[in-house]
Coordinates of C-alpha atoms in Angstrom, one line a residue:
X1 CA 96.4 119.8 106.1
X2 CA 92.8 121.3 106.0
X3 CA 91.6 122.6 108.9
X4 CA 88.1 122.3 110.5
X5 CA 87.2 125.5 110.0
X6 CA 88.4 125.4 106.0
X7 CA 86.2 122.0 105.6
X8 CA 83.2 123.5 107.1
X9 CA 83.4 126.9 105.0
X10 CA 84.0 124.7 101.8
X11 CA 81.0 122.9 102.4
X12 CA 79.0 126.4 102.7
X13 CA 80.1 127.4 99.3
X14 CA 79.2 124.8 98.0
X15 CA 75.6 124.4 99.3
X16 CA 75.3 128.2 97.9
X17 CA 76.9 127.1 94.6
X18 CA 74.3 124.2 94.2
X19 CA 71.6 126.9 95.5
X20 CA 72.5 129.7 93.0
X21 CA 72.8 127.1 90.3
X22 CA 69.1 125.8 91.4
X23 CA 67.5 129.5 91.7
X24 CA 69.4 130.0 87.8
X25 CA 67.8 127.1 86.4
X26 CA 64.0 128.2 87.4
X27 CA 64.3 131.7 86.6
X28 CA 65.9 130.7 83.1
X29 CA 63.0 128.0 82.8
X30 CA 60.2 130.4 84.3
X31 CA 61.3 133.0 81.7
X32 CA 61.3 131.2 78.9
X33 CA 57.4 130.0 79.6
X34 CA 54.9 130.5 76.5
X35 CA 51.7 130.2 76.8
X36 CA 49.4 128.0 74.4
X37 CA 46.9 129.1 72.1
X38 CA 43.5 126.7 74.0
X39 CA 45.6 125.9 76.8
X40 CA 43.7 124.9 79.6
X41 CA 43.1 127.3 83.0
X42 CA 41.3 127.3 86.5
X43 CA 37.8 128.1 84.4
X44 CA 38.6 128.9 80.9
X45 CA 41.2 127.9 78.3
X46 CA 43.2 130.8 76.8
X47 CA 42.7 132.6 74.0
X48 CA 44.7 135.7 73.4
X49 CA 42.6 139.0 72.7
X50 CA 43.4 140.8 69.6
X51 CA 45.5 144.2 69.5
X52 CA 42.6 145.7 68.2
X53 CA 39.5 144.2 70.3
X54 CA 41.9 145.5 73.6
X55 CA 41.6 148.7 72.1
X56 CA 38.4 149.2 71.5
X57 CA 37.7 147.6 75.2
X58 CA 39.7 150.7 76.4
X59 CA 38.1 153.3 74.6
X60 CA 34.9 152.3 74.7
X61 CA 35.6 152.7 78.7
X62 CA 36.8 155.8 78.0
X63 CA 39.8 155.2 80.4
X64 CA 41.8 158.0 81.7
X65 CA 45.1 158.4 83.1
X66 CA 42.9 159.0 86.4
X67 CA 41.4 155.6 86.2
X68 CA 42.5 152.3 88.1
X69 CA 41.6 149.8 85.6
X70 CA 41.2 145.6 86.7
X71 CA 41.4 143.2 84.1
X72 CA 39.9 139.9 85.7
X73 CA 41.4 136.7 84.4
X74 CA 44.8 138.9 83.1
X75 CA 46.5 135.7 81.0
X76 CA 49.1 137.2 79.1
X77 CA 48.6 140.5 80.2
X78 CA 48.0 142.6 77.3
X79 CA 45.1 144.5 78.6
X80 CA 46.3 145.7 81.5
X81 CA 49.3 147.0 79.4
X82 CA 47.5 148.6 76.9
X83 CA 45.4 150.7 79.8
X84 CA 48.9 152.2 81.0
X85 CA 51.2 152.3 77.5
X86 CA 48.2 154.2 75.8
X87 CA 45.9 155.3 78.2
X88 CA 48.4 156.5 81.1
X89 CA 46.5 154.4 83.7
X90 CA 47.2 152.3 86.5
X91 CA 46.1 148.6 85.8
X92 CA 46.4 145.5 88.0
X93 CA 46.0 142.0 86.5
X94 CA 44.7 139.3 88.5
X95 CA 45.4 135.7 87.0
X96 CA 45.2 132.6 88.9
X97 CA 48.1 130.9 86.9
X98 CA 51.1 132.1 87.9
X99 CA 53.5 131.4 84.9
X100 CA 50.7 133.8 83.2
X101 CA 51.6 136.4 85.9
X102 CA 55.5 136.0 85.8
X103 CA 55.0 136.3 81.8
X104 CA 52.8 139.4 82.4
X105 CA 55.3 140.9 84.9
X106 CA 58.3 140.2 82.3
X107 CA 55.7 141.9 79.5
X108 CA 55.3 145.4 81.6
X109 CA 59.0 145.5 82.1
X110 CA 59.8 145.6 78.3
X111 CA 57.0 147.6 78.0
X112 CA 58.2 150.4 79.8
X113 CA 55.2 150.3 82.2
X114 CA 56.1 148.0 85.3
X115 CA 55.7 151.3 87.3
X116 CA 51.6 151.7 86.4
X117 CA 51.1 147.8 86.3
X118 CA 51.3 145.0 88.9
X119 CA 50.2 141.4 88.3
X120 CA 48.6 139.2 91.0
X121 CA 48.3 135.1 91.2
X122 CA 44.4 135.2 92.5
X123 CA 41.1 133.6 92.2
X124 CA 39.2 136.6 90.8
X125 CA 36.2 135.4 93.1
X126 CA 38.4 135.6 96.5
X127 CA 40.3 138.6 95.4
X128 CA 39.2 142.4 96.2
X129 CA 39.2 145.1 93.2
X130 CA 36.7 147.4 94.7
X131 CA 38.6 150.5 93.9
X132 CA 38.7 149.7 90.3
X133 CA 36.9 152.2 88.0
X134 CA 37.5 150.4 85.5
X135 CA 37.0 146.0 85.1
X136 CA 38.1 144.3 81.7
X137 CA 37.5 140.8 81.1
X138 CA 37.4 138.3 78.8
X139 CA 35.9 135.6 80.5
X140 CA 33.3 132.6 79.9
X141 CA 29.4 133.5 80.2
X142 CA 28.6 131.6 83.8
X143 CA 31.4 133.5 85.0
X144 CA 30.3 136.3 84.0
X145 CA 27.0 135.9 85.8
X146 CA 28.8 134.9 88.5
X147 CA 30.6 138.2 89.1
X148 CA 27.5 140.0 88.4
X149 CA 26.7 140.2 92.0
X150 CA 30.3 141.5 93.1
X151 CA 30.1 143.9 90.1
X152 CA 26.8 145.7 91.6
X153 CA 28.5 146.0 95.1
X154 CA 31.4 148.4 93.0
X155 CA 30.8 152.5 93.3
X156 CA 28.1 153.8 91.1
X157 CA 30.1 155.0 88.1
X158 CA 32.3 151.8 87.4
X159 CA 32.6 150.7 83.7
X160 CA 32.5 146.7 83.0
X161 CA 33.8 145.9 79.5
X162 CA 33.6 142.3 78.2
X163 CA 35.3 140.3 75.4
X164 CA 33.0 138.4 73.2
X165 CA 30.7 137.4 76.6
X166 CA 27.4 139.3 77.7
X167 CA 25.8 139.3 81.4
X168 CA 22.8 137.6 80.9
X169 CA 19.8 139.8 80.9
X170 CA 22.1 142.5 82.0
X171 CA 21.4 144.8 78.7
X172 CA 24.9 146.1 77.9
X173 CA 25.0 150.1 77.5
X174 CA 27.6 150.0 74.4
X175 CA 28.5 147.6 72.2
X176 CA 31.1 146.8 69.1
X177 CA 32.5 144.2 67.1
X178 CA 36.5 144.8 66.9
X179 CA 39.1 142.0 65.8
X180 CA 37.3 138.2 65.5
X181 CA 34.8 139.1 68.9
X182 CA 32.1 141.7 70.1
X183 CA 32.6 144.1 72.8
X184 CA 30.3 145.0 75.7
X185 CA 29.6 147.9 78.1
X186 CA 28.0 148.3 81.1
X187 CA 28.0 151.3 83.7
X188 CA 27.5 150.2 87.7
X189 CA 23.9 152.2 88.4
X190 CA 23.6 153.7 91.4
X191 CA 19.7 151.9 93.0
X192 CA 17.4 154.6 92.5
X193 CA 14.2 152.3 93.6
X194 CA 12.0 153.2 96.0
X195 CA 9.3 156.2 97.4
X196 CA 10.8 159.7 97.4
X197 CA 9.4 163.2 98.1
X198 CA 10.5 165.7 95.9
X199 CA 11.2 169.4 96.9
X200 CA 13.1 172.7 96.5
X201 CA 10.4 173.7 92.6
X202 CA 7.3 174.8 93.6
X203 CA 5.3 171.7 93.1
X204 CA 2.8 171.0 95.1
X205 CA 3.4 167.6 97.8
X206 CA 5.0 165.8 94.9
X207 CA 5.8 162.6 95.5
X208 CA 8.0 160.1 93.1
X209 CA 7.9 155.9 93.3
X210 CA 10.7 154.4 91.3
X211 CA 11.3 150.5 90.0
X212 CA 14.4 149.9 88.7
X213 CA 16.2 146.9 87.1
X214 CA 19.9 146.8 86.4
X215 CA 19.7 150.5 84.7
X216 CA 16.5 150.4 83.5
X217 CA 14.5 153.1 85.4
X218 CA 10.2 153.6 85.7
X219 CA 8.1 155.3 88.0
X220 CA 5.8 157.9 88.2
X221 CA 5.0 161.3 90.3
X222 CA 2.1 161.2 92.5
X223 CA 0.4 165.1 93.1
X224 CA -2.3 164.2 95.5
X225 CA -4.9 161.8 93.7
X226 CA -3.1 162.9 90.4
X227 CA -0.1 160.3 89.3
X228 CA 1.5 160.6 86.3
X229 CA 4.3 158.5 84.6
X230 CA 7.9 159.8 84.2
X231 CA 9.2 160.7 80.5
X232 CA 11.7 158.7 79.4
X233 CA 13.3 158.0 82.9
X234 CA 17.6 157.2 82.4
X235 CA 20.2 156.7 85.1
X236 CA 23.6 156.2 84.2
X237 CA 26.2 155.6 86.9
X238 CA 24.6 158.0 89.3
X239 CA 23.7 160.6 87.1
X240 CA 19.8 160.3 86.8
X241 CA 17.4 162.4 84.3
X242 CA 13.7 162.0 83.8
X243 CA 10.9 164.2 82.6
X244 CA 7.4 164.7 84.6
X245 CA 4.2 166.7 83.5
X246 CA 3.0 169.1 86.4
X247 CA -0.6 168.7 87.3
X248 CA -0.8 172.3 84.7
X249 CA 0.4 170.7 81.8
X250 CA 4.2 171.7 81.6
X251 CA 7.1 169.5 81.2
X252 CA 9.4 169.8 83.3
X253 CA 13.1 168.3 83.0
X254 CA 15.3 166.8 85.9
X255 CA 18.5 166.1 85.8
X256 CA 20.4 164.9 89.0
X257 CA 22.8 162.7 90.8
X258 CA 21.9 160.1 93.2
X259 CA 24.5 160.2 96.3
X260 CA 22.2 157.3 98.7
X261 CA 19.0 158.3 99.7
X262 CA 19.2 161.8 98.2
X263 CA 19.0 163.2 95.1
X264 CA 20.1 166.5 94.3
X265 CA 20.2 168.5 90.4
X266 CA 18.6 170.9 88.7
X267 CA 14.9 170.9 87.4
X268 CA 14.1 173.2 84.4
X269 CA 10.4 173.9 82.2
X270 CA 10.3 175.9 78.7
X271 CA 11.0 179.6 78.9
X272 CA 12.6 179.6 82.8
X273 CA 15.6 179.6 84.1
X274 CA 16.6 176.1 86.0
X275 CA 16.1 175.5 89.5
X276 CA 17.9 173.5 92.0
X277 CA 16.0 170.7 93.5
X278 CA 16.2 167.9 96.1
X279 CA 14.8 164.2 97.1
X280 CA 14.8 161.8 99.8
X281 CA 14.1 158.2 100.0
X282 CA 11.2 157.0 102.3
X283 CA 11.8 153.5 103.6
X284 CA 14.1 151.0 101.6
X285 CA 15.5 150.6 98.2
X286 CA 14.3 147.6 96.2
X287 CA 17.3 145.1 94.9
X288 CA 17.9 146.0 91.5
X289 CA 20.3 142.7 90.5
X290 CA 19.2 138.7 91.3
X291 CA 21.0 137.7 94.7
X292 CA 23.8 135.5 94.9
X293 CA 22.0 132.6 94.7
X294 CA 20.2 133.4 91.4
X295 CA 22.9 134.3 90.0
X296 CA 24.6 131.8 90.7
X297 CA 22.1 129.4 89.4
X298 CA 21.8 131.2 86.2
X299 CA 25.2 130.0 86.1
X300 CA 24.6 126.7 86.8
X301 CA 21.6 126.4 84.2
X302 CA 24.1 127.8 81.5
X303 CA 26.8 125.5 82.3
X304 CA 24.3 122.5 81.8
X305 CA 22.7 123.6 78.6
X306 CA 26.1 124.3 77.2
X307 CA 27.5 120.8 78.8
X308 CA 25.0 118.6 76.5

């Protein structure tokens, strides 16, 4: 006769028999998911990137086994394993399907790279990659302009590379064409803008008022009632350079780093040694990227024009 106690275990193993068998069948079915070339997303569809446009994305980023590299939108993952299998770095994927992120995870474990790589189910608008160095994406133009604003909050420094899509009027730094789709760099400036007295070379109450936009840099140096306009003014991350003409007549060159509302480098002139000079901002910086909300309405105007 069965006892209780053997009736009530039998029951238990077989609610865990009908549980492994359940947990079986979705991993089997969850592993065996393909994506679709067009298949539809949160924003996009999905289009895989070719071997050789990820490449040239990763090079042109100059990515280092030092960087932490995002790829936004991640689909199949490719990206992301490309920046650890040949560039030794660590990369995080961020994709809001997750049968895309299960596929990716599967992807870095045959790849030999599951250590460098993680995959994360998010909404790349929610989700928080400010310590990449690096962001990859291969997204849709009004999403592009709608990161623009979170990509200006990132540390001066960070490379953007896009598939196929610019930034607006954002001028891209680097470009390529590479597979069936053109590639595009931009470096994160660091905001230069503003009024900022200049000391530590020997020139006389020099003064310097910079505009900035994106990376584009202008200004001029004030000497008293003199001003003059800078010589072909660059910043790049937060390495700045420009070249000004002292109220004598000599060129002089500066090239420096901005670190906030100092800049510190080393100014030279023809025939003497360099010396090591030093600014600091007066009063605010000027935005250098449209807010939020024009971006954001950028967006919106691109969508519509592109919906008729």
């Amino acid at each position: 006769m069965t006892t209780i106690a053997q009736a009530s275990l039998s029951r238990r193993l077989a609610v865990l028999s009908l549980a492994g068998f359940a947990a079986s069948t979705f991993a089997q079915s969850n592993s065996s998911y393909e994506p679709q070339r067009g298949q539809a997303g949160k924003d996009v569809i999905w289009i895989p990137t070719p071997d050789e446009t990820v490449t040239r994305m990763l090079q042109m980023a100059e990515v280092k086994p030092t960087d932490r590299v995002f790829d936004l939108g991640s689909g199949d993952g490719k990206i992301a394993i490309a920046a650890a299998r040949e560039f030794g770095a660590r990369a995080t994927g961020l994709e809001y399907n997750p049968d895309m992120v299960g596929l990716s995870s599967r992807r870095a474990q045959q790849a030999g790279v599951a250590d460098k790589v993680q995959f994360r189910q998010a909404d790349i608008f929610q989700a928080d990659f400010s310590s990449a160095t690096v962001v990859t994406m291969y997204l849709l133009p009004a999403l592009n302009l709608r990161l623009r604003p979170l990509l200006f909050k990132m540390a001066p420094g960070t490379r953007v590379v896009s598939h196929s899509f610019t930034m607006g009027d954002w001028t891209p730094d680097e470009t390529a064409r590479a597979g069936y789709g053109d590639v595009y760099l931009w470096h994160i400036p660091a905001n230069a803008s503003g009024n900022w007295k200049l000391s530590g070379t020997g020139l006389p109450d020099t003064t310097l008022a910079l505009a900035q936009r994106y990376q584009v840099l202008s200004g001029d140096a004030g000497f008293g009632e003199l001003r003059a306009s800078l010589v072909r003014p660059r910043i790049v991350g937060a390495q700045i350079a420009f070249g000004l003409r002292d109220p004598k007549g000599q060129l002089w060159q500066f090239e420096g780093q901005v670190a906030g509302d100092r800049i510190t480098g080393t100014a030279t002139r023809p025939g003497q040694p360099g010396v090591p000079f030093e600014a600091r901002r007066a009063g605010d910086a000027s935005p250098i990227v449209p807010t939020t909300a024009a971006a954001e309405q950028d967006a919106s105007a691109f969508a519509a024009s592109t919906a008729r």
